PDB file of C-alpha atoms in Angstrom:
ATOM      1  CA  GLU A  54     230.859  84.742  41.410  1.00  0.00           C
ATOM      2  CA  PRO A  55     231.271  82.115  38.653  1.00  0.00           C
ATOM      3  CA  GLU A  56     228.018  80.945  37.102  1.00  0.00           C
ATOM      4  CA  VAL A  57     226.707  78.058  35.083  1.00  0.00           C
ATOM      5  CA  THR A  58     224.665  79.429  32.182  1.00  0.00           C
ATOM      6  CA  GLN A  59     221.901  77.451  30.494  1.00  0.00           C
ATOM      7  CA  THR A  60     220.006  78.206  27.299  1.00  0.00           C
ATOM      8  CA  PRO A  61     217.231  78.358  26.392  1.00  0.00           C
ATOM      9  CA  SER A  62     215.359  79.029  29.620  1.00  0.00           C
ATOM     10  CA  HIS A  63     212.202  77.496  28.142  1.00  0.00           C
ATOM     11  CA  GLN A  64     211.807  75.180  25.165  1.00  0.00           C
ATOM     12  CA  VAL A  65     208.536  73.913  23.763  1.00  0.00           C
ATOM     13  CA  THR A  66     208.793  71.065  21.273  1.00  0.00           C
ATOM     14  CA  GLN A  67     206.560  68.623  19.438  1.00  0.00           C
ATOM     15  CA  MET A  68     206.666  64.994  20.488  1.00  0.00           C
ATOM     16  CA  GLY A  69     209.200  63.112  18.371  1.00  0.00           C
ATOM     17  CA  GLN A  70     211.351  66.165  17.673  1.00  0.00           C
ATOM     18  CA  GLU A  71     214.986  66.483  18.637  1.00  0.00           C
ATOM     19  CA  VAL A  72     216.051  69.085  21.186  1.00  0.00           C
ATOM     20  CA  ILE A  73     219.455  70.319  22.257  1.00  0.00           C
ATOM     21  CA  LEU A  74     219.882  71.921  25.640  1.00  0.00           C
ATOM     22  CA  ARG A  75     222.977  74.018  26.130  1.00  0.00           C
ATOM     23  CA  CYS A  76     225.154  74.778  29.121  1.00  0.00           C
ATOM     24  CA  VAL A  77     228.243  76.870  29.647  1.00  0.00           C
ATOM     25  CA  PRO A  78     229.903  75.430  32.749  1.00  0.00           C
ATOM     26  CA  ILE A  79     232.423  77.199  34.954  1.00  0.00           C
ATOM     27  CA  SER A  80     235.560  77.394  32.848  1.00  0.00           C
ATOM     28  CA  ASN A  81     238.155  75.713  35.056  1.00  0.00           C
ATOM     29  CA  HIS A  82     235.904  72.896  36.280  1.00  0.00           C
ATOM     30  CA  LEU A  83     236.499  69.379  35.034  1.00  0.00           C
ATOM     31  CA  TYR A  84     233.314  67.504  35.890  1.00  0.00           C
ATOM     32  CA  PHE A  85     229.953  68.351  34.352  1.00  0.00           C
ATOM     33  CA  TYR A  86     226.552  66.923  35.092  1.00  0.00           C
ATOM     34  CA  TRP A  87     222.998  66.900  33.821  1.00  0.00           C
ATOM     35  CA  TYR A  88     220.074  66.461  36.196  1.00  0.00           C
ATOM     36  CA  ARG A  89     216.370  66.745  35.606  1.00  0.00           C
ATOM     37  CA  GLN A  90     213.381  67.532  37.786  1.00  0.00           C
ATOM     38  CA  ILE A  91     209.874  66.556  36.730  1.00  0.00           C
ATOM     39  CA  LEU A  92     207.340  68.945  38.217  1.00  0.00           C
ATOM     40  CA  GLY A  93     206.733  68.104  41.865  1.00  0.00           C
ATOM     41  CA  GLN A  94     209.335  65.333  41.932  1.00  0.00           C
ATOM     42  CA  LYS A  95     212.923  64.862  43.072  1.00  0.00           C
ATOM     43  CA  VAL A  96     215.946  66.152  41.246  1.00  0.00           C
ATOM     44  CA  GLU A  97     217.299  63.111  39.368  1.00  0.00           C
ATOM     45  CA  PHE A  98     220.799  62.422  38.084  1.00  0.00           C
ATOM     46  CA  LEU A  99     221.121  61.818  34.347  1.00  0.00           C
ATOM     47  CA  VAL A 100     224.802  61.778  33.424  1.00  0.00           C
ATOM     48  CA  SER A 101     228.258  62.907  34.451  1.00  0.00           C
ATOM     49  CA  PHE A 102     230.998  63.879  32.016  1.00  0.00           C
ATOM     50  CA  TYR A 103     234.729  64.049  32.583  1.00  0.00           C
ATOM     51  CA  ASN A 104     237.611  64.426  30.195  1.00  0.00           C
ATOM     52  CA  ASN A 105     235.283  64.378  27.197  1.00  0.00           C
ATOM     53  CA  GLU A 106     233.732  61.081  28.201  1.00  0.00           C
ATOM     54  CA  ILE A 107     230.654  59.908  30.072  1.00  0.00           C
ATOM     55  CA  SER A 108     231.849  58.789  33.509  1.00  0.00           C
ATOM     56  CA  GLU A 109     228.489  57.673  34.903  1.00  0.00           C
ATOM     57  CA  LYS A 110     224.900  57.567  33.683  1.00  0.00           C
ATOM     58  CA  SER A 111     221.544  56.660  35.171  1.00  0.00           C
ATOM     59  CA  GLU A 112     218.879  54.293  33.881  1.00  0.00           C
ATOM     60  CA  ILE A 113     216.991  57.340  32.617  1.00  0.00           C
ATOM     61  CA  PHE A 114     219.852  58.184  30.258  1.00  0.00           C
ATOM     62  CA  ASP A 115     218.962  55.744  27.488  1.00  0.00           C
ATOM     63  CA  ASP A 116     219.824  55.755  23.782  1.00  0.00           C
ATOM     64  CA  GLN A 117     217.575  58.757  23.205  1.00  0.00           C
ATOM     65  CA  PHE A 118     219.968  60.932  25.201  1.00  0.00           C
ATOM     66  CA  SER A 119     223.480  62.038  24.362  1.00  0.00           C
ATOM     67  CA  VAL A 120     225.941  64.581  25.712  1.00  0.00           C
ATOM     68  CA  GLU A 121     228.708  66.432  23.991  1.00  0.00           C
ATOM     69  CA  ARG A 122     231.316  69.075  24.613  1.00  0.00           C
ATOM     70  CA  PRO A 123     231.562  70.421  21.076  1.00  0.00           C
ATOM     71  CA  ASP A 124     234.090  73.107  21.957  1.00  0.00           C
ATOM     72  CA  GLY A 125     236.030  74.247  24.988  1.00  0.00           C
ATOM     73  CA  SER A 126     233.125  75.995  26.638  1.00  0.00           C
ATOM     74  CA  ASN A 127     229.734  74.497  25.745  1.00  0.00           C
ATOM     75  CA  PHE A 128     228.246  71.294  27.148  1.00  0.00           C
ATOM     76  CA  THR A 129     225.101  70.000  25.480  1.00  0.00           C
ATOM     77  CA  LEU A 130     222.362  67.484  26.199  1.00  0.00           C
ATOM     78  CA  LYS A 131     220.531  66.133  23.167  1.00  0.00           C
ATOM     79  CA  ILE A 132     217.248  64.264  23.249  1.00  0.00           C
ATOM     80  CA  ARG A 133     216.755  62.615  19.868  1.00  0.00           C
ATOM     81  CA  SER A 134     213.039  61.901  19.818  1.00  0.00           C
ATOM     82  CA  THR A 135     211.227  63.623  22.643  1.00  0.00           C
ATOM     83  CA  LYS A 136     208.368  62.010  24.533  1.00  0.00           C
ATOM     84  CA  LEU A 137     205.700  63.641  26.665  1.00  0.00           C
ATOM     85  CA  GLU A 138     207.391  62.239  29.771  1.00  0.00           C
ATOM     86  CA  ASP A 139     210.589  64.130  28.942  1.00  0.00           C
ATOM     87  CA  SER A 140     208.842  67.329  30.030  1.00  0.00           C
ATOM     88  CA  ALA A 141     210.868  68.572  32.997  1.00  0.00           C
ATOM     89  CA  MET A 142     213.379  71.126  34.195  1.00  0.00           C
ATOM     90  CA  TYR A 143     216.866  70.160  33.069  1.00  0.00           C
ATOM     91  CA  PHE A 144     219.793  71.408  35.130  1.00  0.00           C
ATOM     92  CA  CYS A 145     223.448  71.503  34.256  1.00  0.00           C
ATOM     93  CA  ALA A 146     225.880  71.373  37.174  1.00  0.00           C
ATOM     94  CA  SER A 147     229.577  72.042  37.355  1.00  0.00           C
ATOM     95  CA  SER A 148     232.096  70.163  39.472  1.00  0.00           C
ATOM     96  CA  VAL A 149     230.256  67.799  41.838  1.00  0.00           C
ATOM     97  CA  GLY A 150     227.222  69.978  42.304  1.00  0.00           C
ATOM     98  CA  TYR A 151     228.338  73.079  44.040  1.00  0.00           C
ATOM     99  CA  THR A 152     226.988  75.165  41.200  1.00  0.00           C
ATOM    100  CA  PHE A 153     223.820  74.506  39.250  1.00  0.00           C
ATOM    101  CA  GLY A 154     222.506  76.468  36.324  1.00  0.00           C
ATOM    102  CA  SER A 155     219.083  78.050  36.444  1.00  0.00           C
ATOM    103  CA  GLY A 156     217.708  75.325  34.212  1.00  0.00           C
ATOM    104  CA  THR A 157     215.859  74.805  30.952  1.00  0.00           C
ATOM    105  CA  ARG A 158     212.158  74.092  31.215  1.00  0.00           C
ATOM    106  CA  LEU A 159     211.383  71.564  28.469  1.00  0.00           C
ATOM    107  CA  THR A 160     207.742  71.162  27.514  1.00  0.00           C
ATOM    108  CA  VAL A 161     206.877  68.384  25.069  1.00  0.00           C
ATOM    109  CA  VAL A 162     203.455  68.730  23.458  1.00  0.00           C
TER     110      VAL A 162
ATOM    111  CA  GLU B 189     220.456  51.779  46.464  1.00  0.00           C
ATOM    112  CA  ASP B 190     221.057  55.166  48.057  1.00  0.00           C
ATOM    113  CA  GLN B 191     218.075  56.548  49.913  1.00  0.00           C
ATOM    114  CA  VAL B 192     217.491  60.114  51.015  1.00  0.00           C
ATOM    115  CA  THR B 193     214.336  61.023  52.933  1.00  0.00           C
ATOM    116  CA  GLN B 194     213.461  64.528  54.023  1.00  0.00           C
ATOM    117  CA  SER B 195     210.917  65.548  56.621  1.00  0.00           C
ATOM    118  CA  PRO B 196     208.610  67.254  56.990  1.00  0.00           C
ATOM    119  CA  GLU B 197     207.374  67.607  53.403  1.00  0.00           C
ATOM    120  CA  ALA B 198     206.136  71.104  54.194  1.00  0.00           C
ATOM    121  CA  LEU B 199     206.695  73.442  57.138  1.00  0.00           C
ATOM    122  CA  ARG B 200     204.907  76.684  57.877  1.00  0.00           C
ATOM    123  CA  LEU B 201     206.502  79.018  60.405  1.00  0.00           C
ATOM    124  CA  GLN B 202     205.829  82.443  61.771  1.00  0.00           C
ATOM    125  CA  GLU B 203     208.599  84.953  61.335  1.00  0.00           C
ATOM    126  CA  GLY B 204     211.046  84.458  64.191  1.00  0.00           C
ATOM    127  CA  GLU B 205     209.874  80.914  64.973  1.00  0.00           C
ATOM    128  CA  SER B 206     212.947  78.667  64.876  1.00  0.00           C
ATOM    129  CA  SER B 207     212.728  75.074  63.668  1.00  0.00           C
ATOM    130  CA  SER B 208     214.670  72.220  62.065  1.00  0.00           C
ATOM    131  CA  LEU B 209     214.455  70.226  58.854  1.00  0.00           C
ATOM    132  CA  ASN B 210     215.554  66.600  58.753  1.00  0.00           C
ATOM    133  CA  CYS B 211     217.396  64.585  56.118  1.00  0.00           C
ATOM    134  CA  SER B 212     217.829  60.855  56.734  1.00  0.00           C
ATOM    135  CA  TYR B 213     220.105  58.905  54.453  1.00  0.00           C
ATOM    136  CA  THR B 214     221.456  55.456  53.724  1.00  0.00           C
ATOM    137  CA  VAL B 215     224.518  55.291  51.535  1.00  0.00           C
ATOM    138  CA  SER B 216     227.378  52.850  51.398  1.00  0.00           C
ATOM    139  CA  GLY B 217     230.179  55.363  50.974  1.00  0.00           C
ATOM    140  CA  LEU B 218     229.255  58.932  51.826  1.00  0.00           C
ATOM    141  CA  ARG B 219     231.400  61.486  50.070  1.00  0.00           C
ATOM    142  CA  GLY B 220     229.500  64.482  51.277  1.00  0.00           C
ATOM    143  CA  LEU B 221     226.019  65.549  52.273  1.00  0.00           C
ATOM    144  CA  PHE B 222     224.834  68.670  50.477  1.00  0.00           C
ATOM    145  CA  TRP B 223     222.129  71.172  51.380  1.00  0.00           C
ATOM    146  CA  TYR B 224     220.566  73.401  48.757  1.00  0.00           C
ATOM    147  CA  ARG B 225     217.929  76.074  48.600  1.00  0.00           C
ATOM    148  CA  GLN B 226     215.621  76.048  45.574  1.00  0.00           C
ATOM    149  CA  ASP B 227     213.284  78.870  44.632  1.00  0.00           C
ATOM    150  CA  PRO B 228     210.365  78.187  42.250  1.00  0.00           C
ATOM    151  CA  GLY B 229     211.520  77.752  38.643  1.00  0.00           C
ATOM    152  CA  LYS B 230     215.196  78.045  39.596  1.00  0.00           C
ATOM    153  CA  GLY B 231     218.124  75.712  39.974  1.00  0.00           C
ATOM    154  CA  PRO B 232     219.352  74.464  43.355  1.00  0.00           C
ATOM    155  CA  GLU B 233     221.519  77.019  45.134  1.00  0.00           C
ATOM    156  CA  PHE B 234     224.355  75.509  47.138  1.00  0.00           C
ATOM    157  CA  LEU B 235     224.314  76.128  50.882  1.00  0.00           C
ATOM    158  CA  PHE B 236     226.567  73.614  52.674  1.00  0.00           C
ATOM    159  CA  THR B 237     228.551  70.425  52.326  1.00  0.00           C
ATOM    160  CA  LEU B 238     229.194  68.219  55.357  1.00  0.00           C
ATOM    161  CA  TYR B 239     231.603  65.317  55.241  1.00  0.00           C
ATOM    162  CA  SER B 240     231.827  63.645  58.646  1.00  0.00           C
ATOM    163  CA  ALA B 241     229.643  62.965  61.661  1.00  0.00           C
ATOM    164  CA  GLY B 242     229.788  65.798  64.154  1.00  0.00           C
ATOM    165  CA  GLU B 243     230.536  68.425  61.558  1.00  0.00           C
ATOM    166  CA  GLU B 244     228.557  71.679  61.677  1.00  0.00           C
ATOM    167  CA  LYS B 245     228.391  74.634  59.315  1.00  0.00           C
ATOM    168  CA  GLU B 246     226.600  77.962  59.606  1.00  0.00           C
ATOM    169  CA  LYS B 247     225.485  80.655  57.237  1.00  0.00           C
ATOM    170  CA  GLU B 248     223.398  83.569  58.469  1.00  0.00           C
ATOM    171  CA  ARG B 249     220.256  82.051  60.026  1.00  0.00           C
ATOM    172  CA  LEU B 250     221.035  78.509  58.851  1.00  0.00           C
ATOM    173  CA  LYS B 251     223.062  75.831  60.584  1.00  0.00           C
ATOM    174  CA  ALA B 252     223.620  72.339  59.227  1.00  0.00           C
ATOM    175  CA  THR B 253     224.683  69.359  61.325  1.00  0.00           C
ATOM    176  CA  LEU B 254     225.543  65.781  60.441  1.00  0.00           C
ATOM    177  CA  THR B 255     225.359  62.400  62.167  1.00  0.00           C
ATOM    178  CA  LYS B 256     226.035  58.954  60.718  1.00  0.00           C
ATOM    179  CA  LYS B 257     222.403  58.552  59.667  1.00  0.00           C
ATOM    180  CA  GLU B 258     220.926  62.028  59.303  1.00  0.00           C
ATOM    181  CA  SER B 259     221.476  65.712  58.884  1.00  0.00           C
ATOM    182  CA  PHE B 260     219.553  68.639  60.282  1.00  0.00           C
ATOM    183  CA  LEU B 261     219.134  72.107  58.880  1.00  0.00           C
ATOM    184  CA  HIS B 262     218.343  74.437  61.754  1.00  0.00           C
ATOM    185  CA  ILE B 263     216.702  77.744  60.936  1.00  0.00           C
ATOM    186  CA  THR B 264     216.979  80.373  63.647  1.00  0.00           C
ATOM    187  CA  ALA B 265     214.554  83.301  63.705  1.00  0.00           C
ATOM    188  CA  PRO B 266     213.488  82.842  60.075  1.00  0.00           C
ATOM    189  CA  LYS B 267     212.329  85.687  57.872  1.00  0.00           C
ATOM    190  CA  PRO B 268     209.829  85.577  54.992  1.00  0.00           C
ATOM    191  CA  GLU B 269     212.717  85.653  52.505  1.00  0.00           C
ATOM    192  CA  ASP B 270     213.830  82.264  53.833  1.00  0.00           C
ATOM    193  CA  SER B 271     210.722  80.760  52.217  1.00  0.00           C
ATOM    194  CA  ALA B 272     211.907  78.198  49.642  1.00  0.00           C
ATOM    195  CA  THR B 273     212.294  74.472  49.115  1.00  0.00           C
ATOM    196  CA  TYR B 274     215.310  73.054  50.943  1.00  0.00           C
ATOM    197  CA  LEU B 275     216.927  70.031  49.356  1.00  0.00           C
ATOM    198  CA  CYS B 276     219.485  67.646  50.720  1.00  0.00           C
ATOM    199  CA  ALA B 277     221.564  65.309  48.617  1.00  0.00           C
ATOM    200  CA  VAL B 278     224.190  62.674  49.285  1.00  0.00           C
ATOM    201  CA  ARG B 279     227.201  62.207  47.123  1.00  0.00           C
ATOM    202  CA  GLU B 280     228.553  58.827  46.161  1.00  0.00           C
ATOM    203  CA  GLY B 281     229.929  59.940  42.844  1.00  0.00           C
ATOM    204  CA  LYS B 282     226.677  61.446  41.616  1.00  0.00           C
ATOM    205  CA  LEU B 283     224.263  63.323  43.851  1.00  0.00           C
ATOM    206  CA  THR B 284     221.110  61.576  45.082  1.00  0.00           C
ATOM    207  CA  PHE B 285     218.483  64.061  46.197  1.00  0.00           C
ATOM    208  CA  GLY B 286     215.689  63.928  48.707  1.00  0.00           C
ATOM    209  CA  GLN B 287     212.194  65.155  47.919  1.00  0.00           C
ATOM    210  CA  GLY B 288     212.756  68.462  49.673  1.00  0.00           C
ATOM    211  CA  THR B 289     211.008  70.403  52.418  1.00  0.00           C
ATOM    212  CA  ILE B 290     208.863  73.335  51.354  1.00  0.00           C
ATOM    213  CA  LEU B 291     209.379  76.063  53.944  1.00  0.00           C
ATOM    214  CA  THR B 292     206.942  78.952  54.195  1.00  0.00           C
ATOM    215  CA  VAL B 293     207.657  81.756  56.652  1.00  0.00           C
ATOM    216  CA  HIS B 294     204.751  84.090  57.359  1.00  0.00           C
ATOM    217  CA  PRO B 295     205.363  87.691  58.472  1.00  0.00           C
TER     218      PRO B 295
END
């Protein structure tokens, strides 16, 4: 069964540092998404990406965030200057939301 | 703004004790209601998508139904391995998730 692969599974970073979270979506899917889940809270939409462009973004997705598809397979989420409140699980999803990755746990210290 | 409310927040069942989880929603243009299972530290695992009132879908011990205002996830004769958080989400472009119901099934 096709999978969405995310790396790393856990990232610990100092406040103010840049982090890049990586996702390999399902190869023939066209829409890609990032969601996050702060511990004990709802899964929240961050951004959707189609045809190498952002198609929709939430209020959370401010100038500190960016997404990229640097090659034909990877899909990345960059946080430029991490804050304590960025600590969360970050999920990549492929094509609407039928398939989520297992997530990256980001801990900002 | 889209609203998705799940109840109860937590549900404890004995093995074999059937029950239902509720997902109430308000959305201007529903393009699907999704149910997921989420295990601790894992990503949501897709279970069902429902598109129109009256639609029903089944998978093993789970059955999802949809009305114009809510969806139910019925669990028949649950087993301990059904213990997880069950999430619903509505799609209007992006997915908007509810808080989830934490289901614990005791042997």
